[in-house]
Coordinates of C-alpha atoms (C1' of nucleotides) in Angstrom, one line a residue:
Chain Y
X206 CA 28.6 -12.3 -8.1
X207 CA 25.5 -14.1 -7.9
X208 CA 25.1 -17.3 -10.3
X209 CA 21.8 -18.4 -12.4
X210 CA 21.1 -21.8 -10.6
X211 CA 18.9 -22.9 -13.6
X212 CA 17.1 -21.5 -16.5
X213 CA 15.0 -24.1 -17.9
X214 CA 13.3 -22.8 -21.0
X215 CA 9.9 -24.6 -22.0
X216 CA 10.7 -27.6 -19.5
X217 CA 8.1 -30.4 -19.2
X218 CA 6.0 -30.0 -16.1
X219 CA 7.8 -32.8 -14.3
X220 CA 11.0 -31.3 -14.7
X221 CA 10.2 -28.0 -13.5
X222 CA 8.3 -29.4 -10.6
X223 CA 11.6 -31.1 -9.6
X224 CA 13.9 -28.0 -10.3
X225 CA 11.3 -25.9 -8.5
X226 CA 11.5 -28.0 -5.4
X227 CA 15.1 -27.9 -5.2
X228 CA 15.1 -24.2 -5.7
X229 CA 12.7 -23.7 -3.0
X230 CA 14.8 -26.2 -0.6
X231 CA 17.7 -23.9 -1.1
X232 CA 16.0 -20.8 -0.7
X233 CA 16.9 -19.3 -3.8
X234 CA 15.4 -16.4 -5.3
X235 CA 13.2 -18.0 -8.0
X236 CA 11.3 -16.9 -11.1
X237 CA 8.7 -18.7 -12.7
X238 CA 7.0 -17.6 -16.1
X239 CA 4.1 -19.8 -17.0
X240 CA 0.2 -20.2 -17.8
X241 CA -1.3 -20.7 -14.6
X242 CA -4.5 -20.2 -12.5
X243 CA -4.3 -18.4 -9.1
X244 CA -6.8 -19.2 -6.0
X245 CA -6.2 -16.9 -3.0
X246 CA -8.5 -17.0 0.2
X247 CA -7.6 -15.5 3.4
X248 CA -8.9 -12.1 4.5
X249 CA -10.1 -11.6 1.1
X250 CA -10.8 -14.3 -1.5
X251 CA -9.9 -14.3 -5.1
X252 CA -9.5 -16.6 -8.2
X253 CA -8.4 -16.0 -11.7
X254 CA -8.7 -18.0 -14.9
X255 CA -5.9 -19.2 -16.7
X256 CA -3.7 -16.8 -18.1
X257 CA 0.2 -16.0 -18.4
X258 CA 2.0 -14.9 -15.1
X259 CA 5.4 -14.4 -13.8
X260 CA 5.8 -15.7 -10.4
X261 CA 8.7 -14.5 -8.3
X262 CA 9.5 -16.4 -5.0
X263 CA 12.1 -14.4 -3.1
X264 CA 14.7 -15.7 -0.7
X265 CA 12.3 -14.7 2.3
X266 CA 9.4 -16.6 0.9
X267 CA 7.6 -13.5 -0.4
X268 CA 5.6 -14.3 -3.3
X269 CA 4.6 -12.2 -6.1
X270 CA 2.4 -13.1 -9.1
X271 CA 2.0 -10.6 -11.9
X272 CA 0.0 -10.5 -14.8
X273 CA 1.3 -9.1 -18.4
X274 CA -0.1 -5.4 -17.0
X275 CA -0.4 -3.2 -14.2
X276 CA 1.7 -2.3 -11.5
X277 CA 0.1 -4.2 -8.7
X278 CA 0.6 -8.0 -8.5
X279 CA -2.5 -10.1 -9.2
X280 CA -1.9 -12.1 -6.1
X281 CA 0.9 -12.4 -3.7
X282 CA 1.8 -13.2 -0.1
X283 CA 4.2 -11.3 2.1
X284 CA 7.5 -12.7 3.5
X285 CA 7.5 -15.5 5.7
X286 CA 5.2 -18.1 3.7
X287 CA 5.5 -21.7 3.7
X288 CA 6.3 -22.1 -0.1
X289 CA 6.0 -25.7 -1.7
X290 CA 5.8 -27.3 -5.1
X291 CA 4.5 -30.5 -6.5
X292 CA 2.8 -32.2 -8.9
X293 CA -1.1 -32.6 -8.9
X294 CA -3.3 -34.1 -11.6
X295 CA -0.7 -33.7 -14.0
X296 CA -0.2 -29.9 -13.3
X297 CA 2.5 -27.9 -11.5
X298 CA 1.3 -26.7 -7.8
X299 CA 2.8 -24.0 -6.3
X300 CA 1.2 -23.4 -2.7
X301 CA 2.1 -20.6 -0.5
X302 CA 0.7 -20.9 3.2
X303 CA 1.1 -17.8 5.7
X304 CA -0.6 -18.1 9.3
X305 CA -1.9 -15.4 11.3
X306 CA -3.8 -14.3 9.3
X307 CA -4.3 -17.5 7.9
X308 CA -3.9 -17.3 4.0
X309 CA -3.6 -19.6 1.2
X310 CA -2.3 -18.8 -2.3
X311 CA -2.5 -21.5 -4.9
X312 CA -1.0 -21.5 -8.1
X313 CA -1.9 -24.1 -10.9
X314 CA 0.3 -24.1 -13.8
X315 CA -0.3 -26.0 -17.0
X316 CA 2.7 -24.8 -19.0
X317 CA 6.1 -23.3 -17.8
X318 CA 7.9 -20.9 -20.2
X319 CA 11.1 -20.3 -17.9
X320 CA 11.8 -21.3 -14.6
X321 CA 15.1 -20.1 -13.0
X322 CA 16.7 -19.3 -9.8
X323 CA 19.5 -17.2 -8.6
X324 CA 22.0 -17.9 -5.9
X325 CA 24.2 -15.8 -3.8
X326 CA 21.9 -12.5 -4.9
X327 CA 23.3 -9.4 -3.4
X328 CA 20.9 -7.0 -1.9
X329 CA 21.3 -3.5 -2.9
X330 CA 22.1 -1.1 -0.5
X331 CA 18.8 1.3 -0.7
X332 CA 19.0 5.0 0.2
X333 CA 15.7 6.8 0.7
X334 CA 15.7 10.6 1.1
X335 CA 13.5 12.8 2.8
X336 CA 11.3 10.3 4.6
X337 CA 8.9 12.0 7.3
X338 CA 11.2 11.0 9.8
X339 CA 13.8 13.2 8.4
X340 CA 12.0 15.9 7.8
X341 CA 10.6 15.9 11.5
X342 CA 14.3 15.5 12.8
X343 CA 15.5 18.5 10.3
X344 CA 12.8 21.0 11.6
X345 CA 13.2 19.8 15.1
X346 CA 17.0 20.9 14.7
X347 CA 15.9 24.0 12.9
X348 CA 12.8 25.1 14.7
X349 CA 13.3 28.7 13.1
X350 CA 12.2 27.4 9.5
X351 CA 9.0 27.3 11.2
X352 CA 8.6 30.2 13.3
X353 CA 10.5 32.7 15.5
X354 CA 11.3 31.8 19.0
X355 CA 9.9 28.4 19.0
X356 CA 11.8 25.8 21.0
X357 CA 11.0 22.0 20.3
X358 CA 10.8 20.0 23.6
X359 CA 9.8 16.4 22.4
X360 CA 9.4 14.2 19.2
X361 CA 7.3 11.3 18.2
X362 CA 5.8 11.3 21.7
X363 CA 2.9 9.0 22.4
X364 CA -0.5 10.7 23.4
X365 CA -3.4 8.3 24.1
X366 CA -4.1 7.3 21.5
X367 CA -1.5 7.9 18.7
X368 CA 1.9 9.9 18.5
X369 CA 2.3 13.5 18.4
X370 CA 5.3 14.2 16.0
X371 CA 6.5 17.0 17.6
X372 CA 5.9 19.2 20.5
X373 CA 7.1 22.8 21.1
X374 CA 7.0 25.8 23.4
X375 CA 6.4 29.0 21.6
X376 CA 7.6 32.4 22.1
X377 CA 4.6 33.1 24.6
X378 CA 5.2 30.1 26.5
X379 CA 2.4 28.2 24.9
X380 CA 2.6 24.4 24.0
X381 CA 2.6 23.7 20.4
X382 CA 1.4 20.3 18.8
X383 CA 3.0 19.8 15.2
X384 CA 1.6 17.2 12.8
X385 CA 3.8 16.7 9.8
X386 CA 2.9 15.6 6.5
X387 CA 5.7 15.2 3.7
X388 CA 3.2 15.5 1.1
X389 CA -0.2 17.4 0.5
X390 CA -2.2 17.5 3.8
X391 CA -5.7 16.0 3.6
X392 CA -8.9 16.1 5.8
X393 CA -7.4 13.0 7.7
X394 CA -4.1 14.4 8.7
X395 CA -6.3 17.7 9.9
X396 CA -8.4 15.1 12.1
X397 CA -5.9 13.5 13.3
X398 CA -3.9 16.6 14.7
X399 CA -7.5 17.9 16.1
X400 CA -8.0 14.5 17.8
X401 CA -4.3 15.3 19.7
X402 CA -5.3 18.7 20.4
X403 CA -8.8 17.8 21.9
X404 CA -6.9 15.1 24.3
X405 CA -4.4 17.7 25.7
X406 CA -7.2 20.3 26.1
X407 CA -9.1 17.7 27.9
X408 CA -6.4 17.1 30.2
X409 CA -5.9 20.8 31.2
X410 CA -3.6 22.1 28.5
X411 CA -5.9 25.0 27.8
X412 CA -3.7 27.1 25.8
X413 CA -2.4 24.3 23.5
X414 CA -2.1 25.5 19.8
X415 CA -2.2 22.8 17.1
X416 CA -0.2 23.3 13.9
X417 CA -0.2 21.1 10.5
X418 CA 3.0 21.4 8.5
X419 CA 2.9 20.4 5.0
X420 CA 4.3 21.5 1.7
X421 CA 0.5 21.8 0.8
X422 CA -3.0 21.3 2.0
X423 CA -6.4 20.4 0.7
X424 CA -9.3 22.7 0.8
X425 CA -11.3 20.5 3.1
X426 CA -8.2 20.2 5.4
X427 CA -8.0 24.0 5.9
X428 CA -11.5 24.3 6.5
X429 CA -11.7 21.7 9.2
X430 CA -8.6 23.3 10.5
X431 CA -9.9 26.8 10.6
X432 CA -13.1 25.5 12.2
X433 CA -11.4 24.0 14.9
X434 CA -9.2 26.9 15.9
X435 CA -6.1 25.3 14.5
X436 CA -3.3 26.4 12.2
X437 CA -1.4 25.2 9.4
X438 CA 2.0 26.3 7.9
X439 CA 3.9 25.5 4.7
X440 CA 7.2 24.1 4.9
X441 CA 9.3 24.3 2.0
X442 CA 10.5 21.1 0.7
X443 CA 13.7 22.5 -1.1
X444 CA 14.9 24.1 2.2
X445 CA 14.3 20.9 4.0
X446 CA 16.2 19.1 1.2
X447 CA 18.9 21.5 1.5
X448 CA 19.4 20.9 5.1
X449 CA 19.3 17.3 4.5
X450 CA 22.2 17.4 2.1
X451 CA 24.3 18.2 4.9
X452 CA 23.1 15.3 7.0
X453 CA 24.1 11.9 6.3
X454 CA 21.2 10.2 4.3
X455 CA 18.8 7.7 5.5
X456 CA 19.6 4.1 4.9
X457 CA 16.8 1.7 4.3
X458 CA 18.1 -1.5 5.7
X459 CA 15.2 -3.9 5.8
X460 CA 12.2 -1.5 5.3
X461 CA 11.9 2.0 4.8
X462 CA 12.7 4.8 7.5
X463 CA 15.5 4.2 9.8
X464 CA 16.5 7.7 10.8
X465 CA 19.5 9.0 12.7
X466 CA 20.3 9.2 16.3
X467 CA 18.5 6.0 17.1
X468 CA 20.8 3.1 16.7
X469 CA 18.8 0.3 16.0
X470 CA 18.9 -3.5 15.4
X471 CA 20.4 -4.8 12.2
X472 CA 18.2 -7.9 12.6
X473 CA 17.2 -10.1 9.8
X474 CA 14.6 -12.7 9.5
Chain L
X157 CA -0.3 -19.9 -26.0
X158 CA 2.5 -17.4 -25.3
X159 CA 5.9 -17.7 -26.7
X160 CA 9.1 -16.9 -25.2
X161 CA 10.8 -14.3 -27.7
X162 CA 14.2 -14.6 -25.9
X163 CA 16.0 -16.3 -23.0
X164 CA 19.6 -14.9 -22.9
X165 CA 21.7 -16.3 -20.3
X166 CA 24.5 -14.3 -19.0
X167 CA 24.6 -12.2 -22.1
X168 CA 27.4 -9.6 -23.1
X169 CA 26.0 -6.3 -21.9
X170 CA 26.2 -5.2 -25.9
X171 CA 23.7 -8.1 -26.9
X172 CA 21.7 -7.5 -23.8
X173 CA 21.0 -3.9 -24.9
X174 CA 20.2 -4.9 -28.5
X175 CA 17.9 -7.6 -27.3
X176 CA 16.1 -5.4 -24.8
X177 CA 15.8 -2.4 -27.4
X178 CA 14.0 -4.9 -29.7
X179 CA 11.9 -6.4 -26.9
X180 CA 10.6 -2.7 -25.7
X181 CA 10.0 -1.5 -29.3
X182 CA 7.9 -4.7 -29.7
X183 CA 5.8 -3.8 -26.3
X184 CA 6.9 -7.2 -25.1
X185 CA 6.7 -8.4 -21.6
X186 CA 10.3 -8.3 -20.5
X187 CA 12.2 -9.7 -17.5
X188 CA 15.7 -8.7 -16.8
X189 CA 17.5 -10.2 -13.8
X190 CA 21.1 -8.7 -13.4
X191 CA 23.5 -6.5 -11.3
X192 CA 22.3 -2.9 -11.3
X193 CA 22.2 0.0 -9.5
X194 CA 18.9 2.2 -9.3
X195 CA 18.1 6.0 -9.1
X196 CA 14.9 7.5 -8.8
X197 CA 13.9 11.3 -8.5
X198 CA 10.4 12.6 -8.3
X199 CA 8.2 12.9 -5.6
X200 CA 10.7 11.6 -3.4
X201 CA 14.1 10.6 -4.3
X202 CA 16.1 7.3 -4.0
X203 CA 18.9 5.8 -4.9
X204 CA 20.9 2.3 -4.5
X205 CA 24.2 0.7 -4.7
X206 CA 25.0 -1.9 -6.9
X207 CA 23.0 -5.1 -6.2
X208 CA 21.1 -7.9 -7.8
X209 CA 17.7 -7.2 -8.9
X210 CA 14.7 -8.3 -11.2
X211 CA 13.6 -6.0 -13.2
X212 CA 10.1 -6.6 -14.9
X213 CA 8.9 -4.2 -17.7
X214 CA 5.3 -5.1 -18.8
X215 CA 3.2 -4.4 -22.2
X216 CA 1.7 -1.3 -20.7
X217 CA 5.2 0.0 -19.7
X218 CA 5.1 -0.3 -16.2
X219 CA 8.3 -1.0 -14.7
X220 CA 9.0 -3.0 -11.3
X221 CA 12.3 -3.3 -9.7
X222 CA 12.5 -6.2 -7.1
X223 CA 15.5 -7.2 -4.9
X224 CA 16.0 -10.5 -3.3
X225 CA 14.1 -9.9 -0.4
X226 CA 10.8 -8.1 0.5
X227 CA 7.2 -7.8 -0.8
X228 CA 7.3 -4.3 -2.0
X229 CA 9.4 -3.3 -5.0
X230 CA 12.6 -1.2 -4.6
X231 CA 11.8 1.2 -7.3
X232 CA 8.8 1.2 -9.7
X233 CA 7.1 3.2 -12.3
X234 CA 3.3 3.1 -12.9
X235 CA 1.9 2.2 -16.3
X236 CA 2.4 4.6 -19.3
X237 CA 5.9 5.2 -18.8
X238 CA 8.8 6.0 -21.6
X239 CA 11.0 3.2 -21.4
X240 CA 14.3 3.1 -23.2
X241 CA 17.6 1.1 -23.2
X242 CA 20.9 2.1 -24.4
X243 CA 24.9 1.6 -23.6
X244 CA 26.4 4.2 -21.9
X245 CA 29.9 4.2 -20.7
X246 CA 29.8 0.3 -21.2
X247 CA 26.9 -0.2 -19.0
X248 CA 23.4 -1.2 -20.0
X249 CA 21.0 1.6 -19.0
X250 CA 17.3 1.2 -18.7
X251 CA 15.3 4.5 -18.1
X252 CA 11.7 4.7 -17.5
X253 CA 10.6 8.2 -17.4
X254 CA 6.8 9.5 -16.2
X255 CA 5.3 12.8 -16.9
X256 CA 2.8 14.4 -14.4
X257 CA 4.2 14.0 -11.9
X258 CA 7.7 14.1 -13.5
X259 CA 9.7 11.0 -12.0
X260 CA 12.7 9.5 -13.5
X261 CA 14.0 5.8 -12.7
X262 CA 17.3 4.9 -14.2
X263 CA 18.6 1.3 -13.9
X264 CA 22.4 0.9 -14.6
X265 CA 23.5 -2.7 -15.1
X266 CA 26.9 -3.8 -14.9
X267 CA 25.9 -7.6 -15.7
X268 CA 22.9 -9.4 -16.9
X269 CA 21.9 -12.8 -15.7
X270 CA 19.2 -13.3 -17.7
X271 CA 17.1 -11.6 -20.2
X272 CA 13.9 -12.7 -21.6
X273 CA 10.7 -11.3 -23.3
X274 CA 7.3 -12.9 -23.7
X275 CA 4.8 -12.5 -26.7
X276 CA 1.2 -12.9 -26.8
X277 CA 0.5 -13.3 -23.1
X278 CA -2.9 -14.0 -22.1
X279 CA -4.2 -11.9 -19.2
X280 CA -5.8 -13.8 -16.6
X281 CA -9.5 -13.2 -15.9
X282 CA -9.3 -12.3 -12.2
X283 CA -12.1 -12.2 -9.6
X284 CA -12.1 -10.8 -6.3
X285 CA -14.5 -11.4 -3.6
X286 CA -15.8 -9.4 -0.4
X287 CA -14.6 -5.9 -1.4
X288 CA -15.9 -3.4 1.2
X289 CA -18.3 -2.5 -1.7
X290 CA -20.0 -5.7 -1.8
X291 CA -20.0 -5.9 2.2
X292 CA -21.9 -2.8 2.1
X293 CA -24.1 -4.1 -0.2
X294 CA -25.1 -7.0 1.3
X295 CA -25.7 -5.4 4.7
X296 CA -27.8 -2.8 3.0
X297 CA -30.3 -5.7 1.4
X298 CA -30.0 -7.4 4.7
X299 CA -30.3 -4.8 7.5
X300 CA -31.4 -7.6 10.2
X301 CA -28.0 -8.8 10.1
X302 CA -27.2 -5.8 11.9
X303 CA -30.1 -5.2 13.9
X304 CA -34.1 -6.0 14.4
X305 CA -36.4 -3.1 12.8
X306 CA -33.5 -1.3 11.0
X307 CA -34.7 0.4 7.7
X308 CA -31.6 1.3 5.4
X309 CA -32.5 4.5 3.6
X310 CA -29.0 5.5 1.8
X311 CA -25.7 4.2 1.0
X312 CA -22.3 6.0 0.2
X313 CA -23.9 9.7 0.8
X314 CA -21.7 12.6 0.7
X315 CA -21.4 14.4 4.0
X316 CA -19.1 17.3 3.9
X317 CA -16.4 16.3 4.1
X318 CA -16.5 12.4 3.0
X319 CA -18.9 9.9 2.6
X320 CA -21.3 8.1 5.1
X321 CA -20.9 4.3 4.1
X322 CA -24.7 3.7 5.3
X323 CA -27.8 5.4 6.5
X324 CA -30.5 3.7 8.3
X325 CA -33.4 4.4 10.7
X326 CA -33.8 2.4 13.5
X327 CA -36.9 0.8 15.2
X328 CA -37.3 4.3 17.3
X329 CA -37.3 6.2 14.3
X330 CA -33.7 7.7 14.9
X331 CA -30.8 8.2 12.1
X332 CA -28.2 5.9 12.2
X333 CA -24.9 6.6 10.5
X334 CA -22.8 3.5 9.8
X335 CA -19.3 3.2 9.0
X336 CA -18.1 -0.2 7.5
X337 CA -14.7 -1.7 7.7
X338 CA -14.1 -5.1 5.7
X339 CA -10.9 -5.9 8.4
X340 CA -10.3 -4.9 11.9
X341 CA -11.4 -1.1 12.7
X342 CA -8.8 1.0 14.2
X343 CA -8.9 4.4 15.6
X344 CA -9.0 6.3 12.1
X345 CA -12.1 4.4 11.4
X346 CA -13.4 5.6 14.7
X347 CA -12.1 9.3 14.1
X348 CA -14.0 9.2 10.9
X349 CA -17.1 7.9 12.1
X350 CA -17.0 10.5 14.8
X351 CA -16.6 13.0 12.4
X352 CA -19.7 12.2 10.4
X353 CA -21.7 12.0 13.6
X354 CA -20.6 15.4 14.6
X355 CA -21.2 17.1 11.4
X356 CA -24.6 15.5 11.6
X357 CA -25.2 16.9 15.1
X358 CA -24.2 20.3 14.4
X359 CA -26.8 20.3 11.6
X360 CA -29.7 19.8 13.8
X361 CA -29.9 15.9 13.9
X362 CA -29.4 15.8 17.6
X363 CA -30.4 12.0 18.2
X364 CA -28.3 10.6 15.3
X365 CA -26.9 7.3 16.4
X366 CA -23.3 6.1 15.0
X367 CA -22.2 2.5 14.6
X368 CA -19.0 1.3 13.4
X369 CA -19.3 -2.1 11.5
X370 CA -16.3 -4.3 11.4
X371 CA -15.7 -8.1 12.0
X372 CA -13.3 -6.7 14.8
X373 CA -11.9 -3.6 16.7
X374 CA -8.8 -2.4 18.1
X375 CA -8.7 -1.6 21.8
X376 CA -8.1 2.3 21.1
X377 CA -11.1 2.4 18.6
X378 CA -13.3 1.2 21.1
X379 CA -12.1 3.7 23.8
X380 CA -12.7 6.6 21.3
X381 CA -16.1 5.3 20.5
X382 CA -17.6 4.8 23.8
X383 CA -15.8 8.2 25.0
X384 CA -17.6 9.8 22.3
X385 CA -21.1 8.0 22.7
X386 CA -20.7 6.0 19.4
X387 CA -21.3 2.3 19.2
X388 CA -19.8 -0.5 17.6
X389 CA -21.0 -3.8 16.3
X390 CA -19.4 -7.0 15.2
X391 CA -20.1 -8.3 11.5
X392 CA -19.7 -11.8 10.9
X393 CA -17.7 -12.2 7.6
X394 CA -18.9 -16.0 7.4
X395 CA -22.4 -14.8 7.4
X396 CA -21.6 -12.3 4.9
X397 CA -19.5 -14.6 2.6
X398 CA -22.6 -17.0 2.8
X399 CA -24.9 -14.1 1.4
X400 CA -22.4 -13.3 -0.9
X401 CA -22.3 -16.8 -2.4
X402 CA -25.7 -16.3 -3.6
X403 CA -24.6 -13.2 -5.7
X404 CA -22.8 -12.7 -8.6
X405 CA -19.3 -12.6 -7.9
X406 CA -17.0 -9.5 -8.4
X407 CA -14.6 -8.9 -11.2
X408 CA -11.5 -6.7 -11.0
X409 CA -11.4 -5.5 -14.4
X410 CA -8.4 -3.2 -14.4
X411 CA -8.1 -2.3 -10.8
X412 CA -9.8 -3.6 -7.8
X413 CA -13.1 -3.3 -6.8
X414 CA -15.9 -3.0 -9.5
X415 CA -19.2 -4.2 -7.9
X416 CA -22.6 -5.1 -8.9
X417 CA -25.6 -2.9 -9.6
X418 CA -24.0 -1.1 -12.2
X419 CA -24.1 -3.5 -15.1
X420 CA -21.3 -5.9 -14.4
X421 CA -19.6 -9.4 -15.2
X422 CA -20.9 -12.6 -15.6
X423 CA -20.3 -14.8 -12.5
X424 CA -17.4 -17.0 -12.0
X425 CA -17.6 -21.0 -12.0
Chain U
dA619 C1' -7.1 17.8 -11.9
dA620 C1' -8.1 17.5 -7.2
dG621 C1' -9.9 15.3 -3.0
dT622 C1' -11.3 11.3 -0.9
dA623 C1' -11.3 6.6 1.1
dA624 C1' -10.0 1.5 0.1
dA625 C1' -6.8 -2.2 0.1
dT626 C1' -5.6 -9.5 0.6
dG627 C1' -2.6 -2.8 1.3
dT628 C1' 2.9 -3.6 3.4
dC629 C1' 6.2 -2.3 6.6
dG630 C1' 8.6 -0.9 10.8
dA631 C1' 8.3 0.3 15.8
dC632 C1' 6.6 -0.3 20.2
dG633 C1' 4.2 -1.8 24.3
Chain B
dC321 C1' 1.3 -10.7 19.1
dG322 C1' -1.6 -6.5 18.6
dT323 C1' -1.6 -1.8 17.8
dC324 C1' -0.5 2.2 15.4
dG325 C1' 0.7 5.3 11.7
dA326 C1' 4.0 6.2 7.1
dC327 C1' 4.2 5.1 2.2
dG328 C1' 7.2 7.7 -4.1
dT329 C1' 1.9 4.0 -0.8
dT330 C1' -1.7 2.7 -5.4
dT331 C1' -6.0 2.5 -7.2
dA332 C1' -10.7 3.7 -7.9
dC333 C1' -14.3 7.2 -7.8
dT334 C1' -16.7 11.7 -7.5
dT335 C1' -16.7 16.7 -8.0

DNA sequence: AAGTAAATGTCGACG
DNA sequence: CGTCGACGTTTACTT
């Protein structure tokens, strides 16, 4: 079981700084609730006036700064940042620096409401269902869900440039390129498919078909497809979901989609 | 100054549930650190085994669930969710339900390390600089940053489908379509520009030029541009940034970019 | 409400 | 390390 390493309520800034330094050196998962200002410079640039923020520093040194409202963090730094704490002109300063791209996030706190760190946190095993990769695999194993007589001959194959989600040969022997979207497909999905089909046609596959597979389509996507001689076909999430039920679920190890049949590295850090 | 309304360390689950209910009814900003499992069902579906998570419920009822690693939350619910807490089979259950789309997030906690709420939090004033909109406006006001003799005749104009970032007439009287990216432009940006140019050409603008403006370009973007007779030009973020310094800053009111020219905020210091 | 594009997008995979 | 595409993307903006 994880243990709380500290829970300082309204500590003097010096105490907070010292505790924070200790927690950071020990690579703890840290939460700081305080009155701070934030400055960020990197790909973009931002600054904020003083306000109440919740700062989360995780074990992998990702930093997230939340305000009292809104889903998105006000500021952040992705994992791998160099995080340091210090006192500076009487204020607690927390800096998170990332290289490549070079980005700096600086928090300057005039007051700490709560500071706490957790040791030995257990990462929950996370299962995500019906990722695009899984949908693609299910369709590849059950091509009749798409059309009769279809044979899948390739999956996630590189074209220049990009990747075709799925290749097939239809009952008349024509090459079919599939682009799969797990949600409603917009114009950009259609553009992508068009691009692949054009590439293939320019390489002599005159009879290639292009099919956009999605549970739904925007009007402009359909217009673009029809104007370009491409097809679209609705896939039924329910049918896919039922197929998925018979497979093992997809496990999100560090990120999002790790799908079956491609044994990959556990690697962390 | 904001005040901590509670800071319960390792409370019994019943106490935590009671306190949590109170904090939620009072619409406080709440933090719960505990050993929980999470189940989500909605557009996607996910579940997790037990693990240590940090749950943040904000004043606007957005809910964010973070694990010990990674920038992205494991689960979340955007603002406006209906959040309730209760005891259920000896465990603390926190439910956040959103309608349209109907989505449910359920947290089931077997242990609470820390529970706390903050009252009277002050939202920091947030300023974001150099959004794409601002870059576009600066370029539109200073077309010589792009090329000599260029005259900008339109900005953010609808084409079917989509929007052209910027139109100009070059020194030879040709129509120029600009696509602007504030970061390195990839293939999809090139595809977007190509689409616009093709649309315009098909409408009789035979001599239209297409120019992708970005601080940098991926190799495949350049390939696609050159193969399609389109151009690309590097824009210097530094030069833009200096121009921006002379303008009033961009204020992020509720979301990300609210740019000038539309009755806006006082400048920053 | 639906569609479209931006984002400090982040994240993972692959060359 | 660059390039690429997915994402419960979220968010803002326009029709």
